[in-house]
């Protein structure tokens, strides 16, 4: 039986429903892409537009993973702070990485327009402080981005301004960015898949890549078929599932969870979040929320580093939402779901090659809506023309999570306890 999308609001409101075949027999391609999320779909689309024959292998359904079930916020920068990137690669390359993150927002909005993707894009996103320490951190962040990175689409809000935009007493300050925004992530992903299909890309579902026989060309094996390809793009992120252990050990799958209320009406959602912006706080274990195109509250959080979903997920998410918005205590929850994102130890993106003709991008650390599109574009650029921009990511050092695949989760759970306590201080 064919895998289904998770029972989410996104799946229930998807604009497209594809039914691609399972790979059977022997095939050849210029490029084989493993994974059909935003990274894989963008890489495939870019390469097909440049004249490459591309095959995409998807283990479940197109858009099945994080790209089709995430919080949907498209944000500047990377999950790792710029100060961390400066220490890792130096100020010059940190600036190049920053510029690419801003280009990623332009790319996302450009793809929506170019391919006429109906995905409820809305401008505006705010990072929220919940205590005096956060107020100071947001001010320092604001000053750094404006003065050292020439980023001028930001506004710093005091408590009164924040409450004008977010109808909650919880927040003490905000840093608003008019250049960031939010969208329906599954519809965006499926829109990219549709465009790639129309450009000639061959998609195969229920076709998990079991093994790669490296060489020039490489051969990829599924249960029922093979693909011989001159180049390979690995776009698996949190769902590598043993395919390449050296890559898998450098990321940790982390569960994150979202609930969607019943439709509340445009007037109500406009009061909850003025101008229909999106928001997240700056705790290490954070809450994030926004309103959908059909005027539901989408509220996310409850990150699980153990791989175990919260008991009674719907009730757990509703409780967190009502802590922020008591006025929603009687709102019915229509959907509650979760999925995995992949984090790195330093929260910096992990892009590179494992062989001269095998490229990968992973470790977006919950910051992937725009960054994944840039990752796919860079890998396509690398294959078709130049590796200049992609090579900068090679300079970022990445280390495996301690404990290996079996014991890395307990080790991380212990480490995260420190940050949960810090959020309370």
Coordinates of C-alpha atoms in Angstrom, one line a residue:
X1 CA 0.0 0.0 0.0
X2 CA 1.3 3.4 -0.9
X3 CA 2.5 5.6 2.0
X4 CA 0.2 8.5 2.9
X5 CA 1.1 12.0 4.0
X6 CA 0.9 12.6 7.8
X7 CA -2.6 13.6 8.8
X8 CA -1.9 17.3 8.9
X9 CA -3.7 20.5 7.9
X10 CA -1.2 20.8 5.0
X11 CA -2.1 17.4 3.6
X12 CA -5.8 18.1 4.0
X13 CA -5.5 21.4 2.1
X14 CA -3.0 20.3 -0.6
X15 CA -3.5 21.8 -4.1
X16 CA -2.0 18.8 -5.9
X17 CA -2.1 15.0 -5.5
X18 CA 0.6 13.2 -7.5
X19 CA 0.7 9.4 -8.0
X20 CA 4.1 8.7 -9.4
X21 CA 5.2 5.2 -10.2
X22 CA 7.6 3.0 -8.3
X23 CA 11.0 2.6 -9.9
X24 CA 11.3 -0.7 -11.7
X25 CA 14.1 -2.0 -13.9
X26 CA 17.3 -0.3 -15.0
X27 CA 17.4 3.4 -15.8
X28 CA 20.0 6.0 -16.7
X29 CA 20.2 9.7 -16.0
X30 CA 22.6 12.6 -16.0
X31 CA 21.6 13.3 -12.3
X32 CA 19.8 11.2 -9.8
X33 CA 18.3 13.1 -6.8
X34 CA 17.4 11.2 -3.6
X35 CA 14.6 13.0 -1.8
X36 CA 11.7 15.1 -3.1
X37 CA 11.5 17.9 -0.5
X38 CA 12.3 21.5 -1.3
X39 CA 16.0 20.7 -1.6
X40 CA 15.6 17.8 -4.0
X41 CA 12.7 19.4 -6.0
X42 CA 14.6 22.6 -6.5
X43 CA 17.8 20.9 -7.5
X44 CA 15.9 18.7 -10.0
X45 CA 14.0 21.7 -11.4
X46 CA 17.1 23.9 -11.8
X47 CA 19.0 21.0 -13.6
X48 CA 16.1 20.1 -15.9
X49 CA 15.9 23.8 -16.9
X50 CA 19.6 23.6 -17.8
X51 CA 19.0 20.5 -20.1
X52 CA 20.0 17.7 -17.7
X53 CA 18.0 14.4 -17.6
X54 CA 17.0 14.1 -14.0
X55 CA 15.5 11.2 -12.0
X56 CA 14.2 11.8 -8.4
X57 CA 13.9 8.8 -6.0
X58 CA 11.4 9.3 -3.2
X59 CA 11.1 6.6 -0.5
X60 CA 7.5 7.6 0.4
X61 CA 5.5 10.4 -1.3
X62 CA 6.7 13.6 -2.8
X63 CA 6.9 16.3 -0.1
X64 CA 6.4 13.6 2.6
X65 CA 9.1 14.8 5.0
X66 CA 9.9 18.1 6.7
X67 CA 9.3 20.2 3.6
X68 CA 5.6 19.1 3.7
X69 CA 4.9 19.4 7.4
X70 CA 7.0 22.2 8.9
X71 CA 6.1 25.5 10.5
X72 CA 6.3 27.2 7.1
X73 CA 8.4 30.3 8.2
X74 CA 10.9 31.6 5.7
X75 CA 13.5 33.5 7.6
X76 CA 16.8 35.3 7.0
X77 CA 20.1 33.8 8.1
X78 CA 21.0 30.3 9.2
X79 CA 20.1 28.5 12.4
X80 CA 23.6 29.2 13.6
X81 CA 24.2 32.8 14.6
X82 CA 26.4 34.9 12.4
X83 CA 28.9 35.4 15.3
X84 CA 29.3 31.6 15.4
X85 CA 29.8 31.4 11.6
X86 CA 32.4 34.2 11.9
X87 CA 34.4 32.0 14.4
X88 CA 34.0 29.0 12.2
X89 CA 34.9 30.4 8.8
X90 CA 36.0 34.0 9.3
X91 CA 34.2 37.3 8.8
X92 CA 34.5 37.4 5.0
X93 CA 33.0 33.9 4.3
X94 CA 30.4 34.5 7.1
X95 CA 29.3 37.5 5.2
X96 CA 29.0 35.4 2.0
X97 CA 26.9 32.8 3.8
X98 CA 24.7 35.6 5.2
X99 CA 24.2 37.1 1.7
X100 CA 23.2 33.6 0.4
X101 CA 20.6 33.3 3.1
X102 CA 19.1 36.6 2.0
X103 CA 19.3 35.5 -1.6
X104 CA 17.4 32.4 -0.5
X105 CA 14.4 34.5 0.5
X106 CA 14.5 36.2 -2.9
X107 CA 14.7 32.8 -4.6
X108 CA 11.7 31.5 -2.7
X109 CA 9.5 34.5 -3.5
X110 CA 10.8 34.4 -7.1
X111 CA 9.9 30.7 -7.6
X112 CA 6.4 31.3 -6.2
X113 CA 5.9 34.0 -8.9
X114 CA 7.8 32.3 -11.7
X115 CA 6.0 29.0 -11.4
X116 CA 2.6 30.5 -10.2
X117 CA 2.7 28.4 -7.0
X118 CA -0.4 28.9 -4.8
X119 CA 1.0 28.6 -1.3
X120 CA -0.5 31.4 0.8
X121 CA 2.7 33.5 0.9
X122 CA 2.5 36.3 3.5
X123 CA 5.2 38.9 4.2
X124 CA 6.5 39.6 7.7
X125 CA 8.0 37.6 10.6
X126 CA 8.9 38.7 14.1
X127 CA 11.3 37.2 16.7
X128 CA 9.9 37.7 20.2
X129 CA 11.6 38.2 23.6
X130 CA 10.0 36.9 26.7
X131 CA 12.3 38.4 29.4
X132 CA 14.8 41.3 29.9
X133 CA 17.7 39.2 28.7
X134 CA 15.9 38.6 25.4
X135 CA 15.3 42.3 25.0
X136 CA 19.0 42.9 25.2
X137 CA 19.8 40.0 22.9
X138 CA 17.3 41.3 20.3
X139 CA 18.8 44.8 20.4
X140 CA 22.3 43.5 20.0
X141 CA 21.2 41.2 17.1
X142 CA 19.4 44.1 15.4
X143 CA 22.4 46.4 15.7
X144 CA 24.8 43.7 14.4
X145 CA 22.7 42.9 11.3
X146 CA 22.1 46.5 10.4
X147 CA 25.7 47.7 11.0
X148 CA 27.8 44.7 10.0
X149 CA 25.6 43.0 7.5
X150 CA 23.7 46.0 5.9
X151 CA 20.4 44.4 6.5
X152 CA 17.8 47.2 6.7
X153 CA 14.4 45.5 6.6
X154 CA 14.3 45.2 10.4
X155 CA 12.3 47.0 13.0
X156 CA 12.9 46.8 16.8
X157 CA 9.7 46.8 18.8
X158 CA 9.3 47.6 22.5
X159 CA 6.7 45.8 24.6
X160 CA 3.9 48.1 23.6
X161 CA 4.6 47.8 19.9
X162 CA 4.9 44.1 20.2
X163 CA 1.5 43.8 21.9
X164 CA 0.0 45.9 19.1
X165 CA 1.0 43.2 16.7
X166 CA 0.8 40.0 18.8
X167 CA -2.3 39.9 21.1
X168 CA -0.5 38.2 24.0
X169 CA 0.8 39.5 27.3
X170 CA 3.7 37.1 27.2
X171 CA 6.2 39.1 25.1
X172 CA 8.4 41.9 26.1
X173 CA 10.0 42.9 22.8
X174 CA 10.2 41.9 19.1
X175 CA 12.5 42.2 16.1
X176 CA 10.3 42.3 13.0
X177 CA 11.6 41.6 9.5
X178 CA 9.4 42.7 6.5
X179 CA 11.6 40.6 4.1
X180 CA 10.9 37.3 5.8
X181 CA 7.5 35.6 5.7
X182 CA 5.5 32.4 5.7
X183 CA 3.8 30.0 3.4
X184 CA 2.0 26.6 3.1
X185 CA 5.1 24.4 2.9
X186 CA 3.5 21.4 1.3
X187 CA 1.8 23.4 -1.4
X188 CA 5.1 25.2 -2.1
X189 CA 6.9 21.9 -2.3
X190 CA 4.3 20.3 -4.6
X191 CA 4.4 23.4 -6.7
X192 CA 8.1 22.9 -7.3
X193 CA 7.5 19.2 -8.0
X194 CA 4.8 20.2 -10.6
X195 CA 7.2 22.6 -12.3
X196 CA 10.0 20.1 -12.3
X197 CA 7.7 17.4 -13.8
X198 CA 6.7 19.8 -16.5
X199 CA 10.4 20.5 -17.2
X200 CA 11.0 16.8 -17.8
X201 CA 12.1 15.4 -14.4
X202 CA 11.1 11.8 -13.8
X203 CA 9.8 11.2 -10.2
X204 CA 9.5 7.8 -8.6
X205 CA 7.6 7.3 -5.3
X206 CA 7.8 4.3 -2.9
X207 CA 11.4 4.0 -4.3
X208 CA 13.7 4.2 -1.3
X209 CA 17.4 4.3 -2.3
X210 CA 18.9 1.3 -0.4
X211 CA 22.5 1.5 -1.6
X212 CA 24.8 3.6 -3.7
X213 CA 27.6 2.0 -5.6
X214 CA 30.1 4.8 -6.0
X215 CA 31.9 5.4 -9.2
X216 CA 31.8 7.4 -12.4
X217 CA 28.9 6.8 -13.1
X218 CA 27.4 5.9 -9.8
X219 CA 24.6 3.3 -9.5
X220 CA 21.7 3.7 -7.1
X221 CA 19.7 0.6 -6.0
X222 CA 16.1 0.5 -4.9
X223 CA 14.1 -2.6 -4.1
X224 CA 12.9 -3.0 -7.6
X225 CA 15.3 -1.1 -9.8
X226 CA 18.5 0.8 -10.4
X227 CA 19.6 4.2 -11.7
X228 CA 23.0 4.8 -13.3
X229 CA 23.8 8.5 -13.0
X230 CA 26.8 10.8 -13.7
X231 CA 25.9 12.9 -10.7
X232 CA 24.0 12.2 -7.4
X233 CA 22.3 14.7 -5.2
X234 CA 21.5 13.5 -1.6
X235 CA 18.5 15.6 -0.3
X236 CA 17.4 13.3 2.6
X237 CA 18.2 15.5 5.6
X238 CA 16.5 13.9 8.7
X239 CA 15.5 10.8 6.7
X240 CA 18.9 9.3 5.6
X241 CA 17.9 6.0 7.2
X242 CA 21.3 4.4 7.0
X243 CA 22.1 5.2 3.4
X244 CA 25.3 7.1 4.1
X245 CA 26.4 6.6 7.8
X246 CA 29.1 9.3 7.7
X247 CA 26.5 11.9 6.8
X248 CA 23.8 10.6 9.1
X249 CA 26.1 10.7 12.1
X250 CA 26.6 14.4 11.7
X251 CA 23.0 15.3 12.1
X252 CA 20.3 14.4 14.7
X253 CA 16.7 13.9 13.8
X254 CA 14.6 16.0 16.1
X255 CA 10.8 15.9 16.4
X256 CA 8.8 19.1 16.2
X257 CA 5.0 19.4 16.5
X258 CA 2.2 21.6 15.3
X259 CA -1.5 22.0 15.8
X260 CA -4.1 23.7 13.7
X261 CA -7.3 25.2 15.1
X262 CA -10.6 25.2 13.3
X263 CA -11.1 28.2 11.0
X264 CA -11.4 31.3 13.2
X265 CA -12.3 33.9 10.6
X266 CA -10.3 36.8 9.2
X267 CA -11.3 39.3 11.8
X268 CA -10.2 37.1 14.7
X269 CA -6.9 36.1 13.2
X270 CA -6.2 39.7 12.2
X271 CA -6.6 40.6 15.9
X272 CA -4.4 37.8 17.1
X273 CA -1.6 38.6 14.7
X274 CA -1.8 42.0 13.0
X275 CA -1.1 42.0 9.3
X276 CA -1.0 38.2 9.4
X277 CA 2.7 38.0 10.1
X278 CA 4.4 34.9 11.6
X279 CA 6.3 34.7 14.9
X280 CA 8.6 32.7 17.1
X281 CA 10.2 33.4 20.4
X282 CA 14.0 33.2 20.9
X283 CA 14.0 30.5 23.6
X284 CA 16.3 27.6 22.8
X285 CA 13.2 25.4 23.0
X286 CA 10.9 27.8 21.2
X287 CA 7.3 28.3 20.2
X288 CA 6.4 29.4 16.7
X289 CA 3.0 30.3 15.3
X290 CA 1.2 32.0 12.4
X291 CA -2.3 32.1 10.8
X292 CA -3.1 30.1 7.7
X293 CA -4.6 31.3 4.5
X294 CA -8.0 30.1 5.6
X295 CA -7.6 31.8 9.0
X296 CA -6.7 29.0 11.4
X297 CA -4.1 29.4 14.1
X298 CA -1.1 27.2 13.4
X299 CA 0.9 26.7 16.6
X300 CA 4.2 24.8 16.9
X301 CA 6.7 23.8 19.5
X302 CA 7.2 20.9 21.9
X303 CA 10.5 19.9 20.4
X304 CA 11.4 16.3 21.2
X305 CA 15.1 15.3 21.3
X306 CA 14.2 11.8 22.3
X307 CA 12.3 10.8 19.2
X308 CA 9.2 10.2 21.3
X309 CA 6.1 12.3 20.5
X310 CA 4.3 14.0 23.5
X311 CA 1.5 11.9 25.0
X312 CA -1.9 13.2 23.7
X313 CA -0.3 15.5 21.2
X314 CA -3.4 17.5 20.4
X315 CA -4.0 18.4 24.1
X316 CA -0.3 19.1 24.7
X317 CA -0.1 21.5 21.8
X318 CA -3.4 23.2 22.7
X319 CA -2.1 23.8 26.2
X320 CA 1.0 25.5 24.9
X321 CA -1.1 27.6 22.5
X322 CA -3.5 28.7 25.2
X323 CA -0.6 29.7 27.4
X324 CA 0.2 32.3 24.7
X325 CA -3.4 33.0 23.6
X326 CA -5.8 32.5 26.5
X327 CA -8.5 33.8 24.2
X328 CA -8.3 30.6 22.2
X329 CA -9.1 28.3 25.1
X330 CA -12.4 27.3 23.4
X331 CA -11.0 26.9 19.9
X332 CA -11.4 23.4 18.5
X333 CA -8.2 21.7 17.4
X334 CA -8.7 20.2 13.9
X335 CA -5.2 18.7 13.3
X336 CA -2.1 17.9 15.3
X337 CA 1.0 16.4 13.8
X338 CA 4.7 16.2 13.9
X339 CA 7.8 15.3 12.0
X340 CA 11.6 15.3 12.1
X341 CA 14.1 18.1 11.2
X342 CA 17.8 17.5 11.2
X343 CA 20.1 19.5 13.5
X344 CA 23.9 19.7 13.5
X345 CA 26.0 20.1 16.6
X346 CA 26.9 23.7 15.8
X347 CA 23.5 24.5 14.1
X348 CA 25.4 25.5 10.9
X349 CA 24.3 24.0 7.6
X350 CA 26.2 20.9 6.5
X351 CA 26.7 20.9 2.7
X352 CA 29.4 19.2 0.6
X353 CA 30.4 16.2 -1.4
X354 CA 31.2 12.6 -0.3
X355 CA 32.6 11.8 -3.7
X356 CA 33.5 14.1 -6.6
X357 CA 30.1 13.4 -8.2
X358 CA 28.0 13.0 -5.1
X359 CA 26.6 16.1 -3.4
X360 CA 24.6 16.5 -0.2
X361 CA 22.9 19.2 1.8
X362 CA 21.5 18.6 5.3
X363 CA 21.4 20.0 8.8
X364 CA 19.1 23.0 8.3
X365 CA 18.4 22.8 12.0
X366 CA 14.8 24.0 11.8
X367 CA 15.6 26.9 9.5
X368 CA 15.0 25.2 6.2
X369 CA 12.1 26.8 4.2
X370 CA 14.2 29.2 2.3
X371 CA 17.6 27.6 2.9
X372 CA 16.6 24.3 1.4
X373 CA 15.8 26.0 -1.9
X374 CA 19.2 27.7 -1.9
X375 CA 20.8 24.3 -1.1
X376 CA 19.2 22.7 -4.1
X377 CA 20.1 25.7 -6.3
X378 CA 23.7 25.6 -5.2
X379 CA 24.1 21.8 -5.9
X380 CA 22.5 22.3 -9.4
X381 CA 24.9 25.2 -9.9
X382 CA 27.8 23.0 -8.9
X383 CA 26.9 20.3 -11.4
X384 CA 26.1 22.6 -14.3
X385 CA 28.6 25.4 -14.0
X386 CA 30.7 26.4 -10.9
X387 CA 31.2 25.2 -7.4
X388 CA 32.4 28.7 -6.1
X389 CA 29.4 29.4 -3.8
X390 CA 28.9 25.8 -2.7
X391 CA 32.5 25.4 -1.8
X392 CA 32.2 28.0 1.0
X393 CA 30.2 25.5 3.0
X394 CA 33.1 23.0 2.9
X395 CA 34.9 25.4 5.2
X396 CA 32.4 24.9 8.1
X397 CA 33.7 22.1 10.4
X398 CA 31.2 19.5 11.4
X399 CA 31.6 16.7 13.9
X400 CA 29.5 13.6 14.5
X401 CA 27.2 13.5 17.5
X402 CA 28.8 11.6 20.3
X403 CA 27.5 8.1 20.9
X404 CA 27.0 7.1 17.3
X405 CA 23.6 6.2 15.8
X406 CA 22.5 4.1 18.7
X407 CA 23.5 6.3 21.7
X408 CA 23.5 9.9 20.3
X409 CA 19.9 10.5 21.3
X410 CA 20.3 9.8 25.0
X411 CA 23.4 12.0 25.0
X412 CA 21.6 14.9 23.4
X413 CA 18.6 14.6 25.7
X414 CA 20.9 15.1 28.6
X415 CA 22.6 18.1 27.0
X416 CA 19.3 19.7 26.1
X417 CA 18.2 19.6 29.7
X418 CA 20.6 22.4 30.4
X419 CA 19.1 24.6 27.7
X420 CA 15.5 23.9 28.9
X421 CA 16.6 25.1 32.3
X422 CA 18.3 28.2 30.8
X423 CA 15.0 29.1 29.0
X424 CA 13.4 29.3 32.4
X425 CA 15.9 31.8 33.8

